[in-house]
Amino acid sequence: MRREHGTPRNDWEKTIESQGLAYHRAAHPAGLSRPYWDESVHYVFSMDEVEELETQVEELHEMCLRAVEHVVSAGRFADFAIPEWAWEEVARSWERRDPYVYGRFDLRYDGTGAAKLLEYNADTPTSLVESSVVQWFWLQDVFPDGDQWNSVHERLIDRWRALRLPSGPTHFAFTNADETGEEAMTVAYLQETAEQAGLHTVAVAMEDIGWDELNRRFVDVEERVIRSAFKLYPWEWMLSDDFGRQAVRHATWIEPLWKTLLSNKALLAVLWELNPGHPNLLPAYLDGPRDLTSYIAKPLLGREGASMRIVTPEGTQETPGAYGREGYVFQGFEALPVFEGQRPVLGAWMIADEAAGLGIRETTGLITDDTSSFVPHRIAD
């Protein structure tokens, strides 16, 4: 694993915008000197490294599924701050094995030893367009004979084909609250892969989904029944919504309700409890840092690195934010590795039960947040 430099393509901004990364300016805070998509650098991996990462990521995925089985069997929903009225519905969703499509593991990795799980974005992961499409076309333009850990697009199509969804169109729902356009483009891309798989699809805003009280069903603005829907909208938001009780019982939602147990950072503590000392895990606890001398306190339902606190013998650092009402997990802290002053975090994609690709974000800080830049990668000969 190494970091290399290159010359950005002529008109690279127009190129990536034409490939779906239309939000690259809006998704980045104003005033930063570095663009969100930065192809002036890239990371290089050996095939051996990639194959080893694939194996580790799929093992993490299997461990996560076993963790869900444990939580459901033991009834540990309170550890995840799930409303009590929804516990039975989460259990039923798991017992039915409601269908799922994708997720993204965030990993600490420096090219030596095992990758360490930082968190699992299992419900509403983004950076999909840049991981699947944009960096692939970068590779074709800059290294036409090169290779990349990236079968995301093909595996998404295969996954949609494999799903057994209710009759009628599958709706793809975004939220109008997204001002950057990132979520709308992510949903549009996933909708495109579903259409390539042969599904009949309809786009809809979450805010335009209605509840037909008489017939006990969700409908879109044209009164079409919503029997199945992909939504880039967190389950914790849905459960707190006025129609949350209807949502858990009506329609097939992707990602499914049981993913609330994987997208919640309490998962990190359960994984460590079930697999103590596992090389891909960092120690993590729900009841405090215990004997950890360096740790990071993460809100169970936090996003974009907000509301975190890093405690080390050298001092304490905090990030602003309003998360944490539901509680925190305390995870052993290992700083991200440094490559030429930048700290990369690896986003390893799971499609169904298979490792499918890699996206890399990097920043100078200890926490990867919305100021980070996405950089492409390739596999060396």
Short mmCIF file of C-alpha atoms in Angstrom, two decimals, residues 6-282:
data_model
loop_
_atom_site.label_atom_id
_atom_site.label_comp_id
_atom_site.label_asym_id
_atom_site.label_seq_id
_atom_site.Cartn_x
_atom_site.Cartn_y
_atom_site.Cartn_z
CA GLY A 6 -0.35 12.13 -10.83
CA THR A 7 -1.65 14.89 -13.07
CA PRO A 8 -5.42 15.44 -13.03
CA ARG A 9 -7.15 14.93 -16.38
CA ASN A 10 -8.09 17.92 -18.49
CA ASP A 11 -11.65 19.02 -17.66
CA TRP A 12 -11.79 16.48 -14.85
CA GLU A 13 -14.59 18.40 -13.17
CA LYS A 14 -16.89 18.15 -16.18
CA THR A 15 -15.93 14.51 -16.58
CA ILE A 16 -16.86 13.44 -13.06
CA GLU A 17 -20.04 15.52 -13.14
CA SER A 18 -21.12 13.73 -16.31
CA GLN A 19 -20.54 10.42 -14.49
CA GLY A 20 -22.87 11.29 -11.62
CA LEU A 21 -20.64 13.17 -9.20
CA ALA A 22 -22.57 16.37 -9.74
CA TYR A 23 -22.52 17.12 -6.03
CA HIS A 24 -18.73 17.19 -5.55
CA ARG A 25 -18.70 20.93 -4.86
CA ALA A 26 -21.82 21.10 -2.68
CA ALA A 27 -20.82 18.07 -0.58
CA HIS A 28 -17.65 19.81 0.58
CA PRO A 29 -17.65 22.76 3.02
CA ALA A 30 -16.77 26.08 1.44
CA GLY A 31 -13.31 27.54 1.87
CA LEU A 32 -11.30 24.32 1.66
CA SER A 33 -8.24 24.40 -0.58
CA ARG A 34 -8.60 20.77 -1.59
CA PRO A 35 -11.46 19.46 -3.76
CA TYR A 36 -13.71 16.63 -2.62
CA TRP A 37 -12.64 14.45 -5.56
CA ASP A 38 -8.84 14.60 -5.72
CA GLU A 39 -7.23 12.64 -8.54
CA SER A 40 -3.86 14.35 -8.13
CA VAL A 41 -3.08 11.45 -5.80
CA HIS A 42 -4.12 7.83 -5.56
CA TYR A 43 -3.35 4.73 -3.54
CA VAL A 44 -1.72 1.61 -4.91
CA PHE A 45 -2.26 -1.88 -3.48
CA SER A 46 -0.80 -5.25 -4.32
CA MET A 47 -3.17 -8.03 -5.35
CA ASP A 48 -2.15 -9.95 -2.23
CA GLU A 49 -3.25 -7.03 -0.06
CA VAL A 50 -6.59 -6.78 -1.82
CA GLU A 51 -7.28 -10.50 -1.59
CA GLU A 52 -6.43 -10.46 2.11
CA LEU A 53 -8.71 -7.46 2.67
CA GLU A 54 -11.54 -9.23 0.84
CA THR A 55 -11.18 -12.21 3.14
CA GLN A 56 -11.14 -10.04 6.26
CA VAL A 57 -14.15 -7.98 5.18
CA GLU A 58 -16.26 -11.05 4.45
CA GLU A 59 -15.32 -12.47 7.85
CA LEU A 60 -16.41 -9.20 9.47
CA HIS A 61 -19.70 -9.45 7.62
CA GLU A 62 -20.29 -12.98 8.91
CA MET A 63 -19.45 -11.84 12.44
CA CYS A 64 -21.98 -9.02 12.09
CA LEU A 65 -24.74 -11.41 11.05
CA ARG A 66 -23.95 -13.61 14.03
CA ALA A 67 -24.11 -10.51 16.22
CA VAL A 68 -27.61 -9.74 14.93
CA GLU A 69 -28.69 -13.29 15.75
CA HIS A 70 -27.29 -12.87 19.26
CA VAL A 71 -28.99 -9.52 19.87
CA VAL A 72 -32.34 -10.82 18.64
CA SER A 73 -32.09 -14.09 20.58
CA ALA A 74 -31.02 -12.33 23.78
CA GLY A 75 -33.46 -9.43 23.34
CA ARG A 76 -30.74 -6.80 23.72
CA PHE A 77 -32.58 -4.10 21.81
CA ALA A 78 -32.30 -1.58 24.64
CA ASP A 79 -28.52 -1.54 24.17
CA PHE A 80 -29.20 -0.12 20.71
CA ALA A 81 -31.68 2.53 21.96
CA ILE A 82 -34.42 1.07 19.78
CA PRO A 83 -37.92 2.06 20.93
CA GLU A 84 -39.50 -0.77 22.88
CA TRP A 85 -42.57 -0.85 20.65
CA ALA A 86 -40.31 -1.78 17.69
CA TRP A 87 -38.39 -4.63 19.31
CA GLU A 88 -40.70 -7.36 18.12
CA GLU A 89 -40.79 -5.93 14.62
CA VAL A 90 -36.99 -5.85 14.40
CA ALA A 91 -36.90 -9.48 15.52
CA ARG A 92 -39.51 -10.46 12.93
CA SER A 93 -37.59 -8.66 10.19
CA TRP A 94 -34.51 -10.70 11.06
CA GLU A 95 -36.41 -13.97 11.38
CA ARG A 96 -37.94 -13.40 7.94
CA ARG A 97 -34.48 -12.55 6.61
CA ASP A 98 -35.89 -9.45 4.95
CA PRO A 99 -33.76 -8.75 1.85
CA TYR A 100 -30.71 -6.52 1.94
CA VAL A 101 -28.44 -5.09 -0.73
CA TYR A 102 -25.33 -3.27 0.45
CA GLY A 103 -23.20 -1.80 3.22
CA ARG A 104 -19.79 -0.20 3.78
CA PHE A 105 -17.21 -1.11 6.39
CA ASP A 106 -14.90 1.74 7.43
CA LEU A 107 -11.46 0.35 8.19
CA ARG A 108 -8.10 1.40 9.56
CA TYR A 109 -5.37 -0.16 7.41
CA ASP A 110 -1.77 0.74 6.66
CA GLY A 111 -0.68 -2.18 4.48
CA THR A 112 0.67 -4.19 7.38
CA GLY A 113 -1.24 -6.54 9.64
CA ALA A 114 -4.99 -6.83 9.95
CA ALA A 115 -7.48 -4.13 9.03
CA LYS A 116 -9.35 -2.73 12.05
CA LEU A 117 -13.08 -2.10 11.95
CA LEU A 118 -13.94 1.50 12.82
CA GLU A 119 -17.67 1.28 12.09
CA TYR A 120 -20.21 -0.30 9.76
CA ASN A 121 -22.40 1.90 7.56
CA ALA A 122 -25.04 -0.74 6.96
CA ASP A 123 -28.26 1.24 6.47
CA THR A 124 -27.62 4.39 4.42
CA PRO A 125 -24.00 4.36 3.18
CA THR A 126 -22.98 6.98 0.63
CA SER A 127 -19.82 7.64 -1.46
CA LEU A 128 -21.17 4.86 -3.67
CA VAL A 129 -21.12 6.72 -6.99
CA GLU A 130 -17.49 7.74 -6.62
CA SER A 131 -16.50 4.24 -5.45
CA SER A 132 -18.34 2.30 -8.12
CA VAL A 133 -18.38 4.52 -11.20
CA VAL A 134 -16.16 7.60 -11.06
CA GLN A 135 -12.92 6.00 -9.91
CA TRP A 136 -13.43 3.13 -12.39
CA PHE A 137 -13.55 5.55 -15.32
CA TRP A 138 -10.54 7.38 -13.85
CA LEU A 139 -8.67 4.10 -13.98
CA GLN A 140 -9.69 3.50 -17.62
CA ASP A 141 -8.48 6.98 -18.60
CA VAL A 142 -5.25 7.12 -16.59
CA PHE A 143 -4.22 3.47 -16.27
CA PRO A 144 -6.09 1.75 -19.12
CA ASP A 145 -4.28 -1.53 -18.52
CA GLY A 146 -4.62 -1.31 -14.75
CA ASP A 147 -6.82 -3.08 -12.26
CA GLN A 148 -8.94 -1.97 -9.32
CA TRP A 149 -10.80 -3.56 -6.43
CA ASN A 150 -14.17 -2.71 -7.86
CA SER A 151 -16.97 -5.04 -8.89
CA VAL A 152 -19.62 -2.92 -7.17
CA HIS A 153 -21.68 -2.14 -10.27
CA GLU A 154 -21.92 -5.68 -11.55
CA ARG A 155 -22.66 -7.11 -8.12
CA LEU A 156 -25.41 -4.56 -7.51
CA ILE A 157 -27.15 -5.64 -10.70
CA ASP A 158 -26.76 -9.29 -9.76
CA ARG A 159 -28.15 -8.60 -6.29
CA TRP A 160 -31.27 -6.84 -7.60
CA ARG A 161 -31.85 -9.79 -9.93
CA ALA A 162 -31.60 -12.23 -7.05
CA LEU A 163 -34.13 -10.47 -4.80
CA ARG A 164 -37.70 -11.72 -4.60
CA LEU A 165 -39.69 -8.53 -4.13
CA PRO A 166 -43.47 -8.03 -4.05
CA SER A 167 -45.29 -7.42 -7.32
CA GLY A 168 -45.48 -3.94 -8.78
CA PRO A 169 -42.81 -1.27 -9.13
CA THR A 170 -40.02 -0.84 -6.61
CA HIS A 171 -39.87 2.73 -5.38
CA PHE A 172 -36.55 4.50 -4.82
CA ALA A 173 -36.85 7.15 -2.16
CA PHE A 174 -34.60 10.11 -1.40
CA THR A 175 -35.21 13.03 0.93
CA ASN A 176 -35.80 16.63 -0.09
CA ALA A 177 -33.88 17.65 3.03
CA ASP A 178 -30.60 16.84 1.27
CA GLU A 179 -29.28 20.16 -0.01
CA THR A 180 -26.11 18.83 -1.66
CA GLY A 181 -27.73 16.43 -4.10
CA GLU A 182 -25.50 13.56 -2.93
CA GLU A 183 -28.35 11.42 -1.65
CA ALA A 184 -30.53 12.02 -4.71
CA MET A 185 -27.69 11.00 -7.03
CA THR A 186 -26.90 7.95 -4.91
CA VAL A 187 -30.53 6.83 -5.07
CA ALA A 188 -30.66 7.55 -8.80
CA TYR A 189 -27.58 5.40 -9.35
CA LEU A 190 -29.01 2.51 -7.35
CA GLN A 191 -32.27 2.87 -9.25
CA GLU A 192 -30.33 2.62 -12.50
CA THR A 193 -28.65 -0.61 -11.39
CA ALA A 194 -32.05 -2.03 -10.45
CA GLU A 195 -33.44 -1.13 -13.86
CA GLN A 196 -30.47 -2.81 -15.52
CA ALA A 197 -31.42 -5.89 -13.51
CA GLY A 198 -34.90 -5.77 -15.03
CA LEU A 199 -36.87 -4.20 -12.18
CA HIS A 200 -39.68 -1.73 -12.80
CA THR A 201 -38.80 1.32 -10.69
CA VAL A 202 -40.30 4.63 -9.62
CA ALA A 203 -38.50 7.57 -7.98
CA VAL A 204 -40.15 9.28 -5.04
CA ALA A 205 -39.25 11.73 -2.29
CA MET A 206 -39.74 10.43 1.25
CA GLU A 207 -41.74 13.57 1.94
CA ASP A 208 -44.18 12.62 -0.85
CA ILE A 209 -44.98 9.16 0.48
CA GLY A 210 -48.51 9.06 1.84
CA TRP A 211 -50.41 6.70 4.12
CA ASP A 212 -53.75 5.39 2.89
CA GLU A 213 -55.55 4.87 6.17
CA LEU A 214 -58.60 3.22 4.62
CA ASN A 215 -56.65 0.51 2.79
CA ARG A 216 -53.73 0.39 5.26
CA ARG A 217 -50.95 0.93 2.74
CA PHE A 218 -48.33 3.45 1.63
CA VAL A 219 -48.83 5.25 -1.69
CA ASP A 220 -46.90 7.70 -3.85
CA VAL A 221 -48.14 11.00 -5.24
CA GLU A 222 -49.92 9.20 -8.08
CA GLU A 223 -51.69 6.88 -5.63
CA ARG A 224 -49.60 3.89 -6.68
CA VAL A 225 -49.24 1.34 -3.91
CA ILE A 226 -45.74 1.12 -2.45
CA ARG A 227 -45.11 -2.57 -1.88
CA SER A 228 -41.31 -2.41 -1.96
CA ALA A 229 -39.00 0.56 -1.62
CA PHE A 230 -35.33 1.34 -1.38
CA LYS A 231 -34.85 4.32 0.92
CA LEU A 232 -31.75 6.37 1.65
CA TYR A 233 -33.33 7.44 4.90
CA PRO A 234 -32.13 6.14 8.29
CA TRP A 235 -34.32 3.72 10.18
CA GLU A 236 -33.89 5.72 13.38
CA TRP A 237 -35.58 8.64 11.63
CA MET A 238 -38.36 6.40 10.36
CA LEU A 239 -38.97 4.94 13.80
CA SER A 240 -39.34 8.41 15.29
CA ASP A 241 -41.70 9.52 12.52
CA ASP A 242 -45.46 9.73 13.01
CA PHE A 243 -45.86 6.86 10.55
CA GLY A 244 -43.04 4.74 11.97
CA ARG A 245 -45.43 2.17 13.41
CA GLN A 246 -46.96 1.68 9.99
CA ALA A 247 -43.58 1.55 8.24
CA VAL A 248 -42.35 -1.43 10.25
CA ARG A 249 -45.42 -3.47 9.29
CA HIS A 250 -46.19 -2.41 5.74
CA ALA A 251 -44.07 -2.62 2.57
CA THR A 252 -40.69 -4.25 2.02
CA TRP A 253 -38.01 -1.70 2.81
CA ILE A 254 -34.41 -1.87 1.64
CA GLU A 255 -32.36 -1.71 3.67
CA PRO A 256 -34.50 -3.83 6.02
CA LEU A 257 -35.51 -3.06 9.59
CA TRP A 258 -33.03 -5.54 11.08
CA LYS A 259 -30.21 -3.38 9.71
CA THR A 260 -30.90 -1.05 12.65
CA LEU A 261 -28.71 -3.47 14.60
CA LEU A 262 -25.80 -3.10 12.18
CA SER A 263 -25.92 0.63 11.49
CA ASN A 264 -25.82 1.39 15.22
CA LYS A 265 -22.38 1.74 16.85
CA ALA A 266 -23.49 -0.43 19.77
CA LEU A 267 -22.64 -3.19 17.30
CA LEU A 268 -18.95 -2.51 17.95
CA ALA A 269 -19.30 -3.46 21.61
CA VAL A 270 -21.34 -6.57 20.84
CA LEU A 271 -18.77 -7.71 18.27
CA TRP A 272 -15.95 -7.34 20.81
CA GLU A 273 -17.98 -9.13 23.47
CA LEU A 274 -18.64 -12.07 21.13
CA ASN A 275 -15.17 -12.08 19.55
CA PRO A 276 -12.73 -10.77 22.19
CA GLY A 277 -9.26 -10.15 20.86
CA HIS A 278 -10.21 -10.68 17.22
CA PRO A 279 -7.49 -9.13 15.01
CA ASN A 280 -10.00 -7.11 12.95
CA LEU A 281 -11.66 -5.54 15.98
CA LEU A 282 -10.79 -2.81 18.45
#
